[in-house]
mmCIF file of C-alpha atoms in Angstrom:
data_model
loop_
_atom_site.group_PDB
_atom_site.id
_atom_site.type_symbol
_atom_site.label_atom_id
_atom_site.label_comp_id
_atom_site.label_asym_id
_atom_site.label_seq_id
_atom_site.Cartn_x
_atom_site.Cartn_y
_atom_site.Cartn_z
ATOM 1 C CA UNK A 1 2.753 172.496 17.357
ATOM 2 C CA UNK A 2 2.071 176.219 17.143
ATOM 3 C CA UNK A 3 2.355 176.662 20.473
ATOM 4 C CA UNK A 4 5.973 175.198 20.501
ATOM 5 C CA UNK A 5 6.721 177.382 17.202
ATOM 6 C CA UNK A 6 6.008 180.237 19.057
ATOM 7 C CA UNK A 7 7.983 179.998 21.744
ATOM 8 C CA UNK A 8 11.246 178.800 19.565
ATOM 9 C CA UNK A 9 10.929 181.936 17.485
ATOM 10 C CA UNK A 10 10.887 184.031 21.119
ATOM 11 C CA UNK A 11 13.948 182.496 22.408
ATOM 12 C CA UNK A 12 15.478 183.036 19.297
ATOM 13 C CA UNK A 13 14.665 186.897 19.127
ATOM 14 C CA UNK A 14 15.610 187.280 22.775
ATOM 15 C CA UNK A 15 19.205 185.843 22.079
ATOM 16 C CA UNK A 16 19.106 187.888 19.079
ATOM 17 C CA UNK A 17 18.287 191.112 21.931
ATOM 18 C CA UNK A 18 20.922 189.808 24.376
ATOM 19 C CA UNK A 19 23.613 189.239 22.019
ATOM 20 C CA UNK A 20 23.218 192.566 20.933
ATOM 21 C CA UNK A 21 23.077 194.393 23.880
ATOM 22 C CA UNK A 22 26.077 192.793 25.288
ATOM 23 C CA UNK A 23 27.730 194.374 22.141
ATOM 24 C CA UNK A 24 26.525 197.406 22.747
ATOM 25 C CA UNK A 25 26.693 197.880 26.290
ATOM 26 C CA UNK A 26 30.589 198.026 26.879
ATOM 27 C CA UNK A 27 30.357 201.009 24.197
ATOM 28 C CA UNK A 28 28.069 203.153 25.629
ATOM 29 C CA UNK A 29 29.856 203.019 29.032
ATOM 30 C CA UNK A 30 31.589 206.733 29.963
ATOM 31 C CA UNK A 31 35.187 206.014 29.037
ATOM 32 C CA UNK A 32 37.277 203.636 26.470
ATOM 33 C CA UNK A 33 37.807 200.598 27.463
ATOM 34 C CA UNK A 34 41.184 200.916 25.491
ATOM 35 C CA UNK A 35 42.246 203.590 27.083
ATOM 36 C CA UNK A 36 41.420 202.558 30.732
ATOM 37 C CA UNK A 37 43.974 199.636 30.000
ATOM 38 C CA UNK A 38 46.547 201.731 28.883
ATOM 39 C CA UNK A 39 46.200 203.970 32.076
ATOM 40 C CA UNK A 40 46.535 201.076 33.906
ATOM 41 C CA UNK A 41 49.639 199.701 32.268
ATOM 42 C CA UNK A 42 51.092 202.949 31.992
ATOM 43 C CA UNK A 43 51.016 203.369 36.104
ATOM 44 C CA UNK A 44 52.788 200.020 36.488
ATOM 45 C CA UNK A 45 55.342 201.454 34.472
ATOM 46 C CA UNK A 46 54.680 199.985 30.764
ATOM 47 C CA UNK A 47 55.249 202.240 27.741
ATOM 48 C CA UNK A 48 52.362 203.465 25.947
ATOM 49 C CA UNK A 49 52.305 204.117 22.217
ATOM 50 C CA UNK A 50 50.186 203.431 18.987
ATOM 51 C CA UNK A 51 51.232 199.879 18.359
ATOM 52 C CA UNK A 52 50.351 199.401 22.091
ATOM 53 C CA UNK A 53 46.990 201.207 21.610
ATOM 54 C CA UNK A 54 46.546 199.068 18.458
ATOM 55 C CA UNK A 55 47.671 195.729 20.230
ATOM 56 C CA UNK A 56 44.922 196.297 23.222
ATOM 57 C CA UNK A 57 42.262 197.113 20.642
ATOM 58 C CA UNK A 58 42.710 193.843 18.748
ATOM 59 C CA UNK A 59 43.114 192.124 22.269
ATOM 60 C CA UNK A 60 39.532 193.214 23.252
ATOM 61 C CA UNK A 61 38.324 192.285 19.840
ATOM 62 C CA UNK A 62 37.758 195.293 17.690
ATOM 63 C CA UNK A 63 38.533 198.149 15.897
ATOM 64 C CA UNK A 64 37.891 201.890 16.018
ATOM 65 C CA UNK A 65 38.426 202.506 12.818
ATOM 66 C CA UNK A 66 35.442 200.695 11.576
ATOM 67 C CA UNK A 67 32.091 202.013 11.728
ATOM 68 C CA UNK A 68 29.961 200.531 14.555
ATOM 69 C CA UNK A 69 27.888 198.360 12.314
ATOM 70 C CA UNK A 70 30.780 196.644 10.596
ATOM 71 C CA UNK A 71 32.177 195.821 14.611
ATOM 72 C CA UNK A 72 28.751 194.393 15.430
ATOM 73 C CA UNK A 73 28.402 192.268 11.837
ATOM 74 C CA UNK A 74 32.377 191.118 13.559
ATOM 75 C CA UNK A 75 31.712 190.118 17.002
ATOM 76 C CA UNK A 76 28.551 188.167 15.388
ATOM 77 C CA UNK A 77 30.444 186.408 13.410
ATOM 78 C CA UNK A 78 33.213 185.990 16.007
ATOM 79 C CA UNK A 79 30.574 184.923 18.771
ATOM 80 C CA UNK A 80 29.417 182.217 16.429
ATOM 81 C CA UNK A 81 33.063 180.814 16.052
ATOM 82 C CA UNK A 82 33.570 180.726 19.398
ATOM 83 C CA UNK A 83 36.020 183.521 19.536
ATOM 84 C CA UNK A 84 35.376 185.968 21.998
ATOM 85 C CA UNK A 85 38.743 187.541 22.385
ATOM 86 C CA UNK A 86 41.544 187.105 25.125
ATOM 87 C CA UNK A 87 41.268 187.460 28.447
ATOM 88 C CA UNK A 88 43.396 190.538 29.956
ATOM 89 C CA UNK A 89 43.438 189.531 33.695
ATOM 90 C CA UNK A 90 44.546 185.569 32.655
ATOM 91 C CA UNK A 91 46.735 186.778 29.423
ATOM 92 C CA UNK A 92 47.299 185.367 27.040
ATOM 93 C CA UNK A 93 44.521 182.785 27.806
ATOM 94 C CA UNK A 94 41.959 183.079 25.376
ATOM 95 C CA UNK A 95 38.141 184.031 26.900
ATOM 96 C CA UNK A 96 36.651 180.551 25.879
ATOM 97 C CA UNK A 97 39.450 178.844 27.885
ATOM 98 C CA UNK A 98 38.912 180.826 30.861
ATOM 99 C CA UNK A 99 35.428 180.085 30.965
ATOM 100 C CA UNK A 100 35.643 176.317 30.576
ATOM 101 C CA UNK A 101 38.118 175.877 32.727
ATOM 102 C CA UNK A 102 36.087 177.196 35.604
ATOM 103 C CA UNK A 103 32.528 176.207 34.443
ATOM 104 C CA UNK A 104 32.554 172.206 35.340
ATOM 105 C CA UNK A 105 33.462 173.709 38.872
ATOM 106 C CA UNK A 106 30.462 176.184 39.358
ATOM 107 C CA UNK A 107 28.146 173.396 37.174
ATOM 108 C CA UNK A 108 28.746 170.720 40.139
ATOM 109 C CA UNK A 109 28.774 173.326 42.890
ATOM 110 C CA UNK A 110 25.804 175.335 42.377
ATOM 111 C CA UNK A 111 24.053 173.022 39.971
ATOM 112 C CA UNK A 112 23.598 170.104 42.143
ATOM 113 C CA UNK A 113 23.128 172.200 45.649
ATOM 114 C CA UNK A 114 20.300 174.070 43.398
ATOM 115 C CA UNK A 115 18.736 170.985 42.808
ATOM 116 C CA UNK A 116 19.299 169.550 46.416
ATOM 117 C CA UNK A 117 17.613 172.552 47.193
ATOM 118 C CA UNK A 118 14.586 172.689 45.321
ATOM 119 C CA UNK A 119 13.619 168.574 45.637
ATOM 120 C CA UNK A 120 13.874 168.915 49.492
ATOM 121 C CA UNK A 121 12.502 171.955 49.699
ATOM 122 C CA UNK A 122 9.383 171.446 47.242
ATOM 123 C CA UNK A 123 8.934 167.729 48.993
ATOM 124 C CA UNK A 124 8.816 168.836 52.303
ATOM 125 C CA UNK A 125 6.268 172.109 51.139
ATOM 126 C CA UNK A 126 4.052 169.441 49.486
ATOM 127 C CA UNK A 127 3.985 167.394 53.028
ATOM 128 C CA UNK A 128 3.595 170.378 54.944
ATOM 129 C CA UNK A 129 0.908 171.581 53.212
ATOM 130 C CA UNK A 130 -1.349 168.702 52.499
ATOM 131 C CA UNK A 131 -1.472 168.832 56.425
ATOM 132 C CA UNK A 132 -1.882 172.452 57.600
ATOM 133 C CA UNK A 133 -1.781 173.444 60.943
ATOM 134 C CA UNK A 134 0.216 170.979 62.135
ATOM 135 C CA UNK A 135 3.328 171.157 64.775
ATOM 136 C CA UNK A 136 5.639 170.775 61.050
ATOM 137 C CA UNK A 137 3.485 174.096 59.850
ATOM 138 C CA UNK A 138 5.431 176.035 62.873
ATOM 139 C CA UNK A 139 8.751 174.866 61.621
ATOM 140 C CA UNK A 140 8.424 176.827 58.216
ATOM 141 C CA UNK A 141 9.181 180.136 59.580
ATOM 142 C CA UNK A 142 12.484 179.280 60.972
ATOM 143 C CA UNK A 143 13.190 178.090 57.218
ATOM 144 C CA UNK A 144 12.373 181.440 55.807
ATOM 145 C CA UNK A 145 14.678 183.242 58.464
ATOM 146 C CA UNK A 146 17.625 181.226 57.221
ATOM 147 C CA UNK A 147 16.462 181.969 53.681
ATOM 148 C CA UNK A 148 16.505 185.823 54.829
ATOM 149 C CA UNK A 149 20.092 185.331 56.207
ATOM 150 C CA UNK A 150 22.958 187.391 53.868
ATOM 151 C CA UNK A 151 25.022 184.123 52.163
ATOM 152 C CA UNK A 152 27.919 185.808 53.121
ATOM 153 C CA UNK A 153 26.906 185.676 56.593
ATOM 154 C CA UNK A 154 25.912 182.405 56.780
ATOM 155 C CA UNK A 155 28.807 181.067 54.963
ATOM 156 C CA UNK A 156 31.338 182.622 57.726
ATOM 157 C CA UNK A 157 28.621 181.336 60.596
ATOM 158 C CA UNK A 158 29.496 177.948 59.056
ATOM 159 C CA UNK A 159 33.307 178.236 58.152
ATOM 160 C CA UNK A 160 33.652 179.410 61.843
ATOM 161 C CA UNK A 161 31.692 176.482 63.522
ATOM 162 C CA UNK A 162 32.339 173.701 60.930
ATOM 163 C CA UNK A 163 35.801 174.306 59.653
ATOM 164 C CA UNK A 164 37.810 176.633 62.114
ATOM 165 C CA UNK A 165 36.204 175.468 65.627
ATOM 166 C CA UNK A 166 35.380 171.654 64.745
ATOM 167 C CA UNK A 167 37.364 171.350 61.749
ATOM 168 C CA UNK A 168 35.567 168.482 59.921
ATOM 169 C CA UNK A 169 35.890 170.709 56.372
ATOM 170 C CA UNK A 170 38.524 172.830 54.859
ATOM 171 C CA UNK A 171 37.232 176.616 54.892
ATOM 172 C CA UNK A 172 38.527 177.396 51.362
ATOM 173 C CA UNK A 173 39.690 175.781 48.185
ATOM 174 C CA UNK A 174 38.226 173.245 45.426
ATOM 175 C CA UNK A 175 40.227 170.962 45.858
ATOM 176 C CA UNK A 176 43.729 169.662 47.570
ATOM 177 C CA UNK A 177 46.105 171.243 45.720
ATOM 178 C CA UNK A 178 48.768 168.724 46.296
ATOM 179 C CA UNK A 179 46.722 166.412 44.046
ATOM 180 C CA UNK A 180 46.975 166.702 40.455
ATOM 181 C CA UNK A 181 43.198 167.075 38.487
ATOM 182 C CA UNK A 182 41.555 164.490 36.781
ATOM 183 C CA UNK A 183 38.976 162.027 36.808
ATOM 184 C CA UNK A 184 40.349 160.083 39.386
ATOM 185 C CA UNK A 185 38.466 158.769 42.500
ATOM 186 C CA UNK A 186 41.391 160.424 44.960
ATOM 187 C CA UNK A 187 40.671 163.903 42.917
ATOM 188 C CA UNK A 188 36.504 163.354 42.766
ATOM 189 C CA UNK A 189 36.365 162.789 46.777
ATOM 190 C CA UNK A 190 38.545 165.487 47.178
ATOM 191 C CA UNK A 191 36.530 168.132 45.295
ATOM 192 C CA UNK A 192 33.527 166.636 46.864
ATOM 193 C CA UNK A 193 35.153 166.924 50.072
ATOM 194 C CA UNK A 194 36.004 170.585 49.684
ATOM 195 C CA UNK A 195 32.919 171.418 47.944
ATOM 196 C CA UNK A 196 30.588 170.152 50.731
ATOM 197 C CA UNK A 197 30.478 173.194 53.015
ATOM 198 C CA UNK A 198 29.824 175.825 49.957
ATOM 199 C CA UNK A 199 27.321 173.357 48.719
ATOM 200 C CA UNK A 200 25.681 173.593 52.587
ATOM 201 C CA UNK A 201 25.441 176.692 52.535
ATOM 202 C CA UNK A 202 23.418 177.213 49.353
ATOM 203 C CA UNK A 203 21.197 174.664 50.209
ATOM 204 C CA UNK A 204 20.482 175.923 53.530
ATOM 205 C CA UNK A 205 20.346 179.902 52.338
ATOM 206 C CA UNK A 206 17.682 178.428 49.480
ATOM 207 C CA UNK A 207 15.677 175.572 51.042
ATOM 208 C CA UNK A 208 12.943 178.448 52.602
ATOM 209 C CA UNK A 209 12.068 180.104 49.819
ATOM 210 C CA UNK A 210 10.946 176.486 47.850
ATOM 211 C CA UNK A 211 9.422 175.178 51.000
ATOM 212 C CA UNK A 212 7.617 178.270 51.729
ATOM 213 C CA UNK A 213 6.458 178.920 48.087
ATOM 214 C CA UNK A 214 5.154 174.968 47.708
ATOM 215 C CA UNK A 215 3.490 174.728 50.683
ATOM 216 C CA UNK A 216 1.521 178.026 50.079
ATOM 217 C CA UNK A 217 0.098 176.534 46.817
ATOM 218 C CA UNK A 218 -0.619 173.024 48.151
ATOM 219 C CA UNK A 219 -2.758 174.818 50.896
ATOM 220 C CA UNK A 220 -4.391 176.966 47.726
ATOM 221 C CA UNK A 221 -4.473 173.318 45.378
ATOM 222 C CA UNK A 222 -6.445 171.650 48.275
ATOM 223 C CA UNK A 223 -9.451 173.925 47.989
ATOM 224 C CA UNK A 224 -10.115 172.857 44.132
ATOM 225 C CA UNK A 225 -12.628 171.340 43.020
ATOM 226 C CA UNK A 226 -10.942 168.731 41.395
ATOM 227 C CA UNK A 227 -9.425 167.591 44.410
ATOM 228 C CA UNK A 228 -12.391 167.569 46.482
ATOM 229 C CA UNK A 229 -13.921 165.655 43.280
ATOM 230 C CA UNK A 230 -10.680 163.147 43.863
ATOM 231 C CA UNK A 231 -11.547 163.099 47.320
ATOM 232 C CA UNK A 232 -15.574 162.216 46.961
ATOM 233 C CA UNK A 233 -14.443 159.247 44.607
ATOM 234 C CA UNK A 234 -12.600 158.095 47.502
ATOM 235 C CA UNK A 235 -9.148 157.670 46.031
ATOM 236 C CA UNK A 236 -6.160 157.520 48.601
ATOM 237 C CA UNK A 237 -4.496 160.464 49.855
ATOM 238 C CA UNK A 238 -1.247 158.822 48.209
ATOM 239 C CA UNK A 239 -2.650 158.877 45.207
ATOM 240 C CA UNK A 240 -4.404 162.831 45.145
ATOM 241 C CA UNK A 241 -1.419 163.872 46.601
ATOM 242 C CA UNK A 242 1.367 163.087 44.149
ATOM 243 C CA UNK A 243 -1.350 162.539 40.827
ATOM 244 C CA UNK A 244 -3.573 166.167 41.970
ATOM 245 C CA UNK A 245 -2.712 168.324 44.736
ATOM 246 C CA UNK A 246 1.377 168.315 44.092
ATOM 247 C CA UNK A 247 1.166 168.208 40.416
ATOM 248 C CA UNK A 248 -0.814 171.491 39.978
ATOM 249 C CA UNK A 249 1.223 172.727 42.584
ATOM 250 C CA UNK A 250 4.884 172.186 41.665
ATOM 251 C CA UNK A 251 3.956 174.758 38.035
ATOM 252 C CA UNK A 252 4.988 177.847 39.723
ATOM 253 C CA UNK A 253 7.953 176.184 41.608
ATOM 254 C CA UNK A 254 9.150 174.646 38.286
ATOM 255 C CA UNK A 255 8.878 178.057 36.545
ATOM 256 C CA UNK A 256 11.194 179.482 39.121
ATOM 257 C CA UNK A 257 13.600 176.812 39.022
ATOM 258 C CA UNK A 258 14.534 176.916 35.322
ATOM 259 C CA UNK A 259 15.551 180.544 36.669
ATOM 260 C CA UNK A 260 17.700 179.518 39.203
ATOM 261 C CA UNK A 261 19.151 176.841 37.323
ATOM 262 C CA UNK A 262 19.996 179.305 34.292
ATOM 263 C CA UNK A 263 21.898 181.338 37.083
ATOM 264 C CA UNK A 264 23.869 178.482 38.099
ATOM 265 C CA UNK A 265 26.210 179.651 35.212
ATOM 266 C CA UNK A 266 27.196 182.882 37.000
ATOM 267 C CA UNK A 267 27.847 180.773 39.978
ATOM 268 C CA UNK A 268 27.227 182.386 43.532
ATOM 269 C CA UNK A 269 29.953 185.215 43.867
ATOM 270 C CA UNK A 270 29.912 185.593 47.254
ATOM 271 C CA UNK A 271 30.006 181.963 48.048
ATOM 272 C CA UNK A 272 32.989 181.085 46.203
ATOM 273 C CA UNK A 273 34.588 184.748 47.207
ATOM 274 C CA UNK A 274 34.157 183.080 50.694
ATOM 275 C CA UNK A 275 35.655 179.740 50.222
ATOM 276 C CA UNK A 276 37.585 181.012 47.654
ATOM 277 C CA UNK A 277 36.338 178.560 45.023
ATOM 278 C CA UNK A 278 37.598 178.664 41.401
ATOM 279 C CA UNK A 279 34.502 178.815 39.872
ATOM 280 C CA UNK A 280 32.761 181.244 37.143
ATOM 281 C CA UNK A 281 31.697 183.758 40.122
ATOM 282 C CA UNK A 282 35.665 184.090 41.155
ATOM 283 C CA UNK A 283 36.064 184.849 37.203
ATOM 284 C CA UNK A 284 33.236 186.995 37.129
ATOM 285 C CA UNK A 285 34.969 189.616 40.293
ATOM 286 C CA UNK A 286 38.050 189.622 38.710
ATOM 287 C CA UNK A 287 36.767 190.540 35.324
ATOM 288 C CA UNK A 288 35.149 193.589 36.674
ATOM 289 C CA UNK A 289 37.867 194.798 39.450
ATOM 290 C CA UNK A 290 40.370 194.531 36.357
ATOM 291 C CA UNK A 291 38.264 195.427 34.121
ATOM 292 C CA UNK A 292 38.557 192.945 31.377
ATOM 293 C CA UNK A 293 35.873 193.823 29.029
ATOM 294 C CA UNK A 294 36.418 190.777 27.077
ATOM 295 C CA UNK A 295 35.781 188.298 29.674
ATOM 296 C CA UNK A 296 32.711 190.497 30.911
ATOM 297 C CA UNK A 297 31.201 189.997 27.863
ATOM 298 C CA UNK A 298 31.737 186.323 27.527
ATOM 299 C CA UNK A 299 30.535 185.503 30.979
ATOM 300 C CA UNK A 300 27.577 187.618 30.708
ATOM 301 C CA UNK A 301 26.747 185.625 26.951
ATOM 302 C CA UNK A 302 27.451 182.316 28.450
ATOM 303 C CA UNK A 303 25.002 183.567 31.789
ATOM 304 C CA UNK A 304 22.236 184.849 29.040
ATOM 305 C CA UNK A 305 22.482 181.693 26.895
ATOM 306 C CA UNK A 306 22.041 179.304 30.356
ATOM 307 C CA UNK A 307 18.988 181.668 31.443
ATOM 308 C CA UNK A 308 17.397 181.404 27.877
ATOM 309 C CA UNK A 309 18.037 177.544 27.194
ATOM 310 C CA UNK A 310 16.758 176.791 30.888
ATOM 311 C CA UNK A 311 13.917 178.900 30.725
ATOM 312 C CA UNK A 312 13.170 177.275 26.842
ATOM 313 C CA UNK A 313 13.469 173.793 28.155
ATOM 314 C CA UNK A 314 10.744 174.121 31.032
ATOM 315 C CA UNK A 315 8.420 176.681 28.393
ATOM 316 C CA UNK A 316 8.450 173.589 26.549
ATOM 317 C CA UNK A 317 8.175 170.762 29.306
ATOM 318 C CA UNK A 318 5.473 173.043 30.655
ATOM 319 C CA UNK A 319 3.214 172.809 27.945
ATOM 320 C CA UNK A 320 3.582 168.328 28.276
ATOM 321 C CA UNK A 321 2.934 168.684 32.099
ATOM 322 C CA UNK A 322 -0.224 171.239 31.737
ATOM 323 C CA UNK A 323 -2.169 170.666 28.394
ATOM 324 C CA UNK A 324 -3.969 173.711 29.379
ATOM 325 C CA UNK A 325 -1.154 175.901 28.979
ATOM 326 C CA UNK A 326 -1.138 174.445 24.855
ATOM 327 C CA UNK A 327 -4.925 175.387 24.748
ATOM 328 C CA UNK A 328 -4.410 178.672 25.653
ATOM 329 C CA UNK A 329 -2.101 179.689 23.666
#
């Protein structure tokens, strides 16, 4: 029980850590934030005075006039509530709206091609290397090229074959925009449709690294002596395999995975940028080229909070798969 106590109470001070330096951060950048919106509205023409300077500083949620703590004990309490401000770039749409508007797209996107990802890839690691040497052991390098391949450069090498030459996908978009959203089967296959070759390329760009990292420690796990103990009882290799050699295996892959699946939140920018896919990483470019401080700092919480609570989850699953990890602490 202590063991799970422990790690509660470090979540909780790291959200405590994040939360604050997500406050702070925007305020100790050179510049106002405040003023860099006025400069911008005042080049498009827009007239600038102090109820315009006040309206911007409410907009981004805060207040000069109050000393830094009393912000801080604000945006707390505003965080909590759910309020974190309006969105400049998608006026007047509040921040919250913004975000959950775009992140069921990046959730079923990246979510799903992460785990497509890391099951194939771990699976064929743990065949690969329970059999070393063999003529599949010279196909892992090619994997690892294609994991060393730029996204965006594998995403074009794909729109150009798959969607402009052959034209079996669309090259950008969620969905078809002549149909109206919803959770309708005509809608579903058409997001699923247009969300196959982004999906394809993440799972392609990722699949080396898991393959190459599980079948490293499966040819490490095989030299134990608890599965050459397994081995001299003369249990099948079906059964060392999955209940031995993978098991012990898979703890480093599962510890990088709750990783990557915390940064499925922030979505892959340059995938959607390429397909132009209306998910959290499209968000996430346009808050910083129009620098709207108050979505940057709700995207960032929301990526923070998805890294924390995924890393929490396997910290604790962890400790149910590997006793050991319980006794050691």
């Amino acid at each position: 029980m202590s063991y799970y106590v422990r790690k509660l109470g470090f979540y909780v001070v790291a959200l405590w850590a994040a939360l604050t330096l997500n406050f702070l951060i925007p305020r100790l950048l050179p510049g106002n934030p405040v003023d860099i919106l006025l400069a911008k509205l005042q080049q498009r023409g827009g007239t600038v005075n102090a109820e315009t300077r006040q309206a911007y500083t409410l907009l981004l949620g805060g207040d000069d006039s109050q000393p830094l703590l009393v912000q801080y004990g604000s945006y707390l309490v505003n965080t909590f509530e759910g309020d974190l401000g309006v969105s400049v770039t998608y006026f007047p749409a509040p921040v919250s709206e913004v975000i959950a508007t775009s992140l069921p797209w990046t959730i079923m996107l990246i979510g799903i091609a992460t785990v497509l990802s890391f099951v194939i890839g771990v699976s064929l690691g743990a065949f690969v290397g329970w059999k070393p040497g063999t003529w599949l052991d010279s196909l892992v390098p090619a994997t690892t090229l294609l994991a060393a391949v730029p996204y965006f450069w594998l995403a074009l090498i794909l729109v150009y074959f798959l969607a402009s030459t052959l034209g079996l996908f669309p090259s950008q978009g969620g969905y078809d925009v002549v149909l109206n959203p919803g959770w309708n089967l005509e809608f579903i296959g058409s997001a699923i449709y247009y969300g196959f070759l982004p999906a394809l390329t993440i799972v392609i760009a990722s699949l080396g690294g898991w393959l190459m990292g599980m079948r490293n420690m499966m040819v490490s796990t095989l030299s134990e002596d608890y599965v050459l103990t397994a081995q001299a009882k003369g249990l099948s290799n079906a059964r060392i395999l999955r209940g031995y050699a993978a098991r012990n295996a898979i703890l480093p892959s599962i510890a990088g995975f709750a990783t990557s699946l915390g940064f499925v939140v922030s979505g892959s920018v340059v995938t959607e940028q390429v397909f132009s896919y209306p998910g959290i990483g499209s968000k996430l470019l346009s808050a910083v080229t129009n620098n709207d401080y108050a979505l940057m700092q709700g995207l960032f919480l929301f990526i923070t909070i998805a890294v924390l609570g995924a890393n929490l989850v396997v910290d604790l699953l962890y400790g149910l798969i590997d006793p050991r990890t319980r006794a050691r602490s």
